[in-house]
CSV table of N, CA and C and ligand atoms in Angstrom, one decimal:
chain,number,residue,atom,x,y,z
A,268,MET,N,8.1,-11.4,-14.5
A,268,MET,CA,7.7,-10.1,-14.9
A,268,MET,C,7.9,-9.9,-16.4
A,269,ASN,N,6.9,-9.4,-17.0
A,269,ASN,CA,6.9,-9.2,-18.5
A,269,ASN,C,7.7,-7.9,-18.8
A,270,ALA,N,8.2,-7.8,-20.0
A,270,ALA,CA,8.8,-6.5,-20.4
A,270,ALA,C,7.7,-5.7,-21.1
A,271,HIS,N,7.7,-4.4,-20.8
A,271,HIS,CA,6.7,-3.5,-21.3
A,271,HIS,C,7.4,-2.4,-22.1
A,272,ASP,N,6.6,-1.9,-23.1
A,272,ASP,CA,7.2,-0.9,-24.0
A,272,ASP,C,7.1,0.5,-23.3
A,273,ASP,N,6.1,0.6,-22.4
A,273,ASP,CA,5.9,1.9,-21.7
A,273,ASP,C,5.2,1.7,-20.4
A,274,VAL,N,5.1,2.7,-19.6
A,274,VAL,CA,4.4,2.7,-18.4
A,274,VAL,C,3.3,3.8,-18.4
A,275,ALA,N,2.1,3.4,-18.0
A,275,ALA,CA,1.0,4.4,-18.1
A,275,ALA,C,1.2,5.5,-17.0
A,276,ARG,N,0.9,6.8,-17.5
A,276,ARG,CA,1.2,7.9,-16.6
A,276,ARG,C,-0.1,8.7,-16.4
A,277,PHE,N,-1.1,8.1,-15.8
A,277,PHE,CA,-2.3,8.8,-15.5
A,277,PHE,C,-2.8,8.4,-14.1
A,278,ARG,N,-3.5,9.3,-13.4
A,278,ARG,CA,-4.1,9.0,-12.1
A,278,ARG,C,-5.5,8.4,-12.3
A,279,ALA,N,-6.0,7.7,-11.4
A,279,ALA,CA,-7.3,7.1,-11.5
A,279,ALA,C,-8.4,8.1,-11.7
A,280,ASP,N,-8.3,9.3,-11.2
A,280,ASP,CA,-9.3,10.4,-11.4
A,280,ASP,C,-9.0,11.4,-12.5
A,281,ASP,N,-8.1,11.1,-13.4
A,281,ASP,CA,-7.8,12.0,-14.5
A,281,ASP,C,-8.9,12.0,-15.5
A,282,ASP,N,-9.0,13.0,-16.3
A,282,ASP,CA,-9.9,13.2,-17.4
A,282,ASP,C,-9.7,12.0,-18.4
A,283,ALA,N,-10.8,11.6,-19.1
A,283,ALA,CA,-10.7,10.5,-20.1
A,283,ALA,C,-9.7,10.8,-21.2
A,284,ARG,N,-9.5,12.1,-21.6
A,284,ARG,CA,-8.5,12.4,-22.6
A,284,ARG,C,-7.1,12.2,-22.1
A,285,ILE,N,-6.8,12.4,-20.8
A,285,ILE,CA,-5.5,12.2,-20.3
A,285,ILE,C,-5.3,10.6,-20.2
A,286,VAL,N,-6.3,9.9,-19.8
A,286,VAL,CA,-6.2,8.4,-19.8
A,286,VAL,C,-5.9,7.9,-21.2
A,287,ALA,N,-6.6,8.4,-22.2
A,287,ALA,CA,-6.4,7.9,-23.6
A,287,ALA,C,-5.0,8.3,-24.1
A,288,ALA,N,-4.5,9.4,-23.7
A,288,ALA,CA,-3.2,9.9,-24.2
A,288,ALA,C,-2.1,9.0,-23.7
A,289,SER,N,-2.3,8.3,-22.6
A,289,SER,CA,-1.3,7.3,-22.1
A,289,SER,C,-1.1,6.2,-23.0
A,290,PHE,N,-2.1,6.0,-23.9
A,290,PHE,CA,-2.0,4.9,-24.9
A,290,PHE,C,-1.9,5.4,-26.3
A,291,ALA,N,-1.3,6.6,-26.5
A,291,ALA,CA,-1.1,7.1,-27.8
A,291,ALA,C,0.0,6.3,-28.5
A,292,CYS,N,-0.1,6.2,-29.8
A,292,CYS,CA,0.9,5.4,-30.6
A,292,CYS,C,2.3,6.0,-30.4
A,293,PRO,N,3.3,5.2,-30.1
A,293,PRO,CA,4.7,5.7,-29.9
A,293,PRO,C,5.4,6.0,-31.2
A,294,VAL,N,4.8,5.7,-32.3
A,294,VAL,CA,5.4,5.9,-33.6
A,294,VAL,C,4.8,7.2,-34.3
A,295,CYS,N,3.4,7.2,-34.4
A,295,CYS,CA,2.8,8.3,-35.1
A,295,CYS,C,2.0,9.2,-34.2
A,296,LEU,N,2.0,8.9,-32.9
A,296,LEU,CA,1.3,9.7,-31.9
A,296,LEU,C,-0.2,9.7,-32.0
A,297,GLY,N,-0.7,8.8,-32.9
A,297,GLY,CA,-2.1,8.7,-33.1
A,297,GLY,C,-2.9,8.2,-31.8
A,298,LEU,N,-4.0,8.7,-31.6
A,298,LEU,CA,-4.9,8.3,-30.5
A,298,LEU,C,-5.9,7.3,-30.9
A,299,ASP,N,-6.0,7.0,-32.2
A,299,ASP,CA,-7.0,6.0,-32.7
A,299,ASP,C,-6.4,4.6,-32.6
A,300,ALA,N,-6.6,4.0,-31.4
A,300,ALA,CA,-6.0,2.7,-31.2
A,300,ALA,C,-7.0,1.8,-30.6
A,301,ALA,N,-6.7,0.5,-30.7
A,301,ALA,CA,-7.4,-0.5,-30.0
A,301,ALA,C,-6.6,-1.0,-28.8
A,302,ALA,N,-7.2,-1.2,-27.6
A,302,ALA,CA,-6.4,-1.5,-26.4
A,302,ALA,C,-7.2,-2.6,-25.7
A,303,ARG,N,-6.4,-3.6,-25.2
A,303,ARG,CA,-7.0,-4.7,-24.5
A,303,ARG,C,-6.2,-4.8,-23.2
A,304,LEU,N,-6.9,-4.7,-22.1
A,304,LEU,CA,-6.4,-4.9,-20.7
A,304,LEU,C,-6.1,-6.4,-20.5
A,305,VAL,N,-4.8,-6.7,-20.1
A,305,VAL,CA,-4.4,-8.1,-19.8
A,305,VAL,C,-4.2,-8.1,-18.3
A,306,LEU,N,-5.1,-8.8,-17.6
A,306,LEU,CA,-5.1,-8.8,-16.1
A,306,LEU,C,-4.2,-10.0,-15.6
A,307,VAL,N,-3.1,-9.6,-15.0
A,307,VAL,CA,-2.2,-10.5,-14.3
A,307,VAL,C,-1.9,-9.9,-13.0
A,308,PRO,N,-2.0,-10.7,-11.9
A,308,PRO,CA,-1.7,-10.1,-10.5
A,308,PRO,C,-0.3,-9.5,-10.5
A,309,ASP,N,-0.3,-8.2,-10.1
A,309,ASP,CA,0.9,-7.4,-9.9
A,309,ASP,C,1.7,-7.2,-11.2
A,310,ASP,N,1.1,-7.5,-12.4
A,310,ASP,CA,1.8,-7.3,-13.7
A,310,ASP,C,0.9,-7.1,-14.8
A,311,SER,N,-0.2,-6.3,-14.6
A,311,SER,CA,-1.2,-6.1,-15.7
A,311,SER,C,-0.6,-5.1,-16.7
A,312,GLU,N,-1.1,-5.3,-17.9
A,312,GLU,CA,-0.7,-4.4,-19.0
A,312,GLU,C,-1.8,-4.2,-19.9
A,313,VAL,N,-1.7,-3.2,-20.8
A,313,VAL,CA,-2.6,-3.0,-21.9
A,313,VAL,C,-1.9,-3.2,-23.2
A,314,GLU,N,-2.4,-4.1,-24.0
A,314,GLU,CA,-1.9,-4.4,-25.3
A,314,GLU,C,-2.6,-3.4,-26.3
A,315,CYS,N,-1.8,-2.7,-27.0
A,315,CYS,CA,-2.3,-1.6,-27.9
A,315,CYS,C,-2.0,-1.9,-29.4
A,316,SER,N,-2.9,-1.5,-30.3
A,316,SER,CA,-2.6,-1.6,-31.7
A,316,SER,C,-3.1,-0.3,-32.4
A,317,CYS,N,-2.2,0.3,-33.1
A,317,CYS,CA,-2.6,1.6,-33.8
A,317,CYS,C,-3.4,1.4,-35.1
A,318,SER,N,-4.4,2.1,-35.3
A,318,SER,CA,-5.2,2.0,-36.5
A,318,SER,C,-4.5,2.7,-37.6
A,319,GLY,N,-3.7,3.7,-37.3
A,319,GLY,CA,-3.1,4.5,-38.4
A,319,GLY,C,-1.9,3.9,-39.0
A,320,CYS,N,-1.0,3.3,-38.2
A,320,CYS,CA,0.3,2.8,-38.7
A,320,CYS,C,0.5,1.3,-38.4
A,321,ALA,N,-0.4,0.6,-37.7
A,321,ALA,CA,-0.4,-0.8,-37.4
A,321,ALA,C,0.7,-1.2,-36.4
A,322,THR,N,1.3,-0.2,-35.7
A,322,THR,CA,2.2,-0.5,-34.7
A,322,THR,C,1.5,-1.2,-33.5
A,323,GLU,N,2.2,-2.1,-32.8
A,323,GLU,CA,1.7,-2.8,-31.6
A,323,GLU,C,2.6,-2.6,-30.5
A,324,TRP,N,2.1,-2.3,-29.3
A,324,TRP,CA,3.0,-2.1,-28.1
A,324,TRP,C,2.2,-2.4,-26.9
A,325,SER,N,2.8,-2.4,-25.8
A,325,SER,CA,2.2,-2.6,-24.5
A,325,SER,C,2.5,-1.6,-23.5
A,326,VAL,N,1.6,-1.3,-22.6
A,326,VAL,CA,1.8,-0.3,-21.6
A,326,VAL,C,1.4,-0.9,-20.2
A,327,ALA,N,2.4,-0.9,-19.3
A,327,ALA,CA,2.2,-1.4,-17.9
A,327,ALA,C,1.2,-0.5,-17.2
A,328,VAL,N,0.3,-1.1,-16.4
A,328,VAL,CA,-0.6,-0.3,-15.6
A,328,VAL,C,-0.6,-0.9,-14.2
A,329,ASP,N,-0.8,0.0,-13.2
A,329,ASP,CA,-0.8,-0.4,-11.8
A,329,ASP,C,-2.3,-0.7,-11.4
A,330,ALA,N,-2.5,-1.1,-10.2
A,330,ALA,CA,-3.8,-1.6,-9.7
A,330,ALA,C,-4.9,-0.4,-9.8
A,331,ALA,N,-4.5,0.8,-9.4
A,331,ALA,CA,-5.5,1.9,-9.5
A,331,ALA,C,-5.8,2.2,-11.0
A,332,GLN,N,-4.9,2.1,-11.9
A,332,GLN,CA,-5.1,2.3,-13.3
A,332,GLN,C,-6.0,1.2,-13.9
A,333,VAL,N,-5.8,0.0,-13.4
A,333,VAL,CA,-6.6,-1.1,-13.9
A,333,VAL,C,-8.1,-0.9,-13.4
A,334,LEU,N,-8.2,-0.4,-12.2
A,334,LEU,CA,-9.6,-0.2,-11.7
A,334,LEU,C,-10.2,0.9,-12.5
A,335,ARG,N,-9.5,2.0,-12.8
A,335,ARG,CA,-10.0,3.1,-13.6
A,335,ARG,C,-10.5,2.6,-15.0
A,336,LEU,N,-9.6,1.8,-15.6
A,336,LEU,CA,-9.9,1.3,-17.0
A,336,LEU,C,-11.1,0.3,-17.0
A,337,VAL,N,-11.3,-0.4,-15.9
A,337,VAL,CA,-12.4,-1.4,-15.9
A,337,VAL,C,-13.7,-0.6,-15.5
A,338,LEU,N,-13.7,0.3,-14.5
A,338,LEU,CA,-14.9,0.9,-14.1
A,338,LEU,C,-15.3,2.1,-14.9
A,339,HIS,N,-14.3,2.8,-15.5
A,339,HIS,CA,-14.6,4.1,-16.2
A,339,HIS,C,-13.6,4.2,-17.4
A,340,PRO,N,-13.7,3.4,-18.4
A,340,PRO,CA,-12.8,3.4,-19.5
A,340,PRO,C,-13.0,4.7,-20.3
A,341,PRO,N,-12.0,5.2,-21.0
A,341,PRO,CA,-12.1,6.4,-21.9
A,341,PRO,C,-12.8,6.0,-23.2
A,342,VAL,N,-14.1,6.1,-23.3
A,342,VAL,CA,-14.9,5.6,-24.4
A,342,VAL,C,-15.5,6.8,-25.2
A,343,ALA,N,-15.4,8.0,-24.8
A,343,ALA,CA,-16.0,9.1,-25.6
A,343,ALA,C,-15.4,9.1,-27.0
A,344,PRO,N,-16.1,8.9,-28.1
A,344,PRO,CA,-15.5,8.8,-29.4
A,344,PRO,C,-14.8,10.0,-29.9
A,345,ASP,N,-15.3,11.2,-29.6
A,345,ASP,CA,-14.7,12.4,-30.1
A,345,ASP,C,-13.5,12.8,-29.3
A,346,ASP,N,-13.6,12.7,-28.0
A,346,ASP,CA,-12.5,13.2,-27.1
A,346,ASP,C,-11.4,12.2,-27.0
A,347,ALA,N,-11.7,10.9,-27.0
A,347,ALA,CA,-10.8,9.8,-26.7
A,347,ALA,C,-11.1,8.6,-27.6
A,348,PRO,N,-10.6,8.6,-28.8
A,348,PRO,CA,-11.0,7.5,-29.7
A,348,PRO,C,-10.5,6.1,-29.3
A,349,LEU,N,-9.8,6.0,-28.2
A,349,LEU,CA,-9.2,4.7,-27.8
A,349,LEU,C,-10.4,3.7,-27.6
A,350,ARG,N,-10.3,2.6,-28.3
A,350,ARG,CA,-11.3,1.5,-28.2
A,350,ARG,C,-10.8,0.5,-27.2
A,351,MET,N,-11.5,0.4,-26.0
A,351,MET,CA,-11.1,-0.6,-25.1
A,351,MET,C,-11.8,-1.9,-25.4
A,352,LEU,N,-11.0,-3.0,-25.6
A,352,LEU,CA,-11.6,-4.3,-25.9
A,352,LEU,C,-11.8,-5.0,-24.6
A,353,PRO,N,-12.6,-6.1,-24.6
A,353,PRO,CA,-12.8,-6.9,-23.4
A,353,PRO,C,-11.5,-7.3,-22.8
A,354,PRO,N,-11.4,-7.3,-21.5
A,354,PRO,CA,-10.1,-7.7,-20.8
A,354,PRO,C,-9.8,-9.2,-21.0
A,355,ARG,N,-8.6,-9.5,-20.9
A,355,ARG,CA,-8.1,-10.9,-21.0
A,355,ARG,C,-7.4,-11.3,-19.7
A,356,THR,N,-7.6,-12.5,-19.2
A,356,THR,CA,-6.9,-12.9,-18.0
A,356,THR,C,-6.2,-14.3,-18.3
A,357,PRO,N,-5.0,-14.2,-18.8
A,357,PRO,CA,-4.3,-15.4,-19.2
A,357,PRO,C,-4.0,-16.3,-18.0
A,358,GLY,N,-4.3,-17.6,-18.1
A,358,GLY,CA,-4.0,-18.6,-17.1
A,358,GLY,C,-5.0,-18.7,-15.9
A,359,ALA,N,-6.0,-17.8,-16.0
A,359,ALA,CA,-7.0,-17.8,-14.9
A,359,ALA,C,-7.9,-19.1,-15.0
A,360,PRO,N,-8.2,-19.7,-13.9
A,360,PRO,CA,-9.0,-21.0,-14.0
A,360,PRO,C,-10.3,-20.8,-14.8
A,361,TRP,N,-10.9,-19.6,-14.6
A,361,TRP,CA,-12.2,-19.3,-15.2
A,361,TRP,C,-12.1,-19.0,-16.7
A,362,SER,N,-10.9,-18.8,-17.2
A,362,SER,CA,-10.8,-18.5,-18.6
A,362,SER,C,-10.4,-19.7,-19.5
A,363,ARG,N,-10.2,-20.8,-18.9
A,363,ARG,CA,-9.8,-22.0,-19.6
A,363,ARG,C,-11.1,-22.6,-20.3
A,364,PRO,N,-10.9,-23.3,-21.4
A,364,PRO,CA,-12.0,-24.0,-22.1
A,364,PRO,C,-12.5,-25.0,-21.1
A,365,ARG,N,-13.9,-25.2,-21.1
A,365,ARG,CA,-14.5,-26.1,-20.2
A,365,ARG,C,-14.4,-27.5,-20.8
A,366,ALA,N,-14.2,-28.5,-20.0
A,366,ALA,CA,-14.1,-29.9,-20.4
A,366,ALA,C,-15.5,-30.4,-20.9
A,367,ALA,N,-15.6,-31.2,-21.9
A,367,ALA,CA,-16.9,-31.6,-22.5
A,367,ALA,C,-17.5,-32.7,-21.6
E,786,ZN,ZN1,0.6,4.7,-35.1
């Protein structure tokens, strides 16, 4: 199990602004961050990076929260400036470089 800096506190059916607030910067409380979902069975997390102060942190997410972030990410630029980057799946057979 990985160590996480925080745990996401939103429900799968919450408003996009609530979802984005779960990934607010822990230092400057800025919402303008880049976030990448890292998919690991039973231990997924979101790696975050603040645009304002360059702080990096991670937030643990459960299966329902992963589903919400994949199917309906908070992308409204005015209400939720969080930028969701394409997910990463470390160690998955389909993510390895292909043999030549
Ligand atoms: Zn910050």
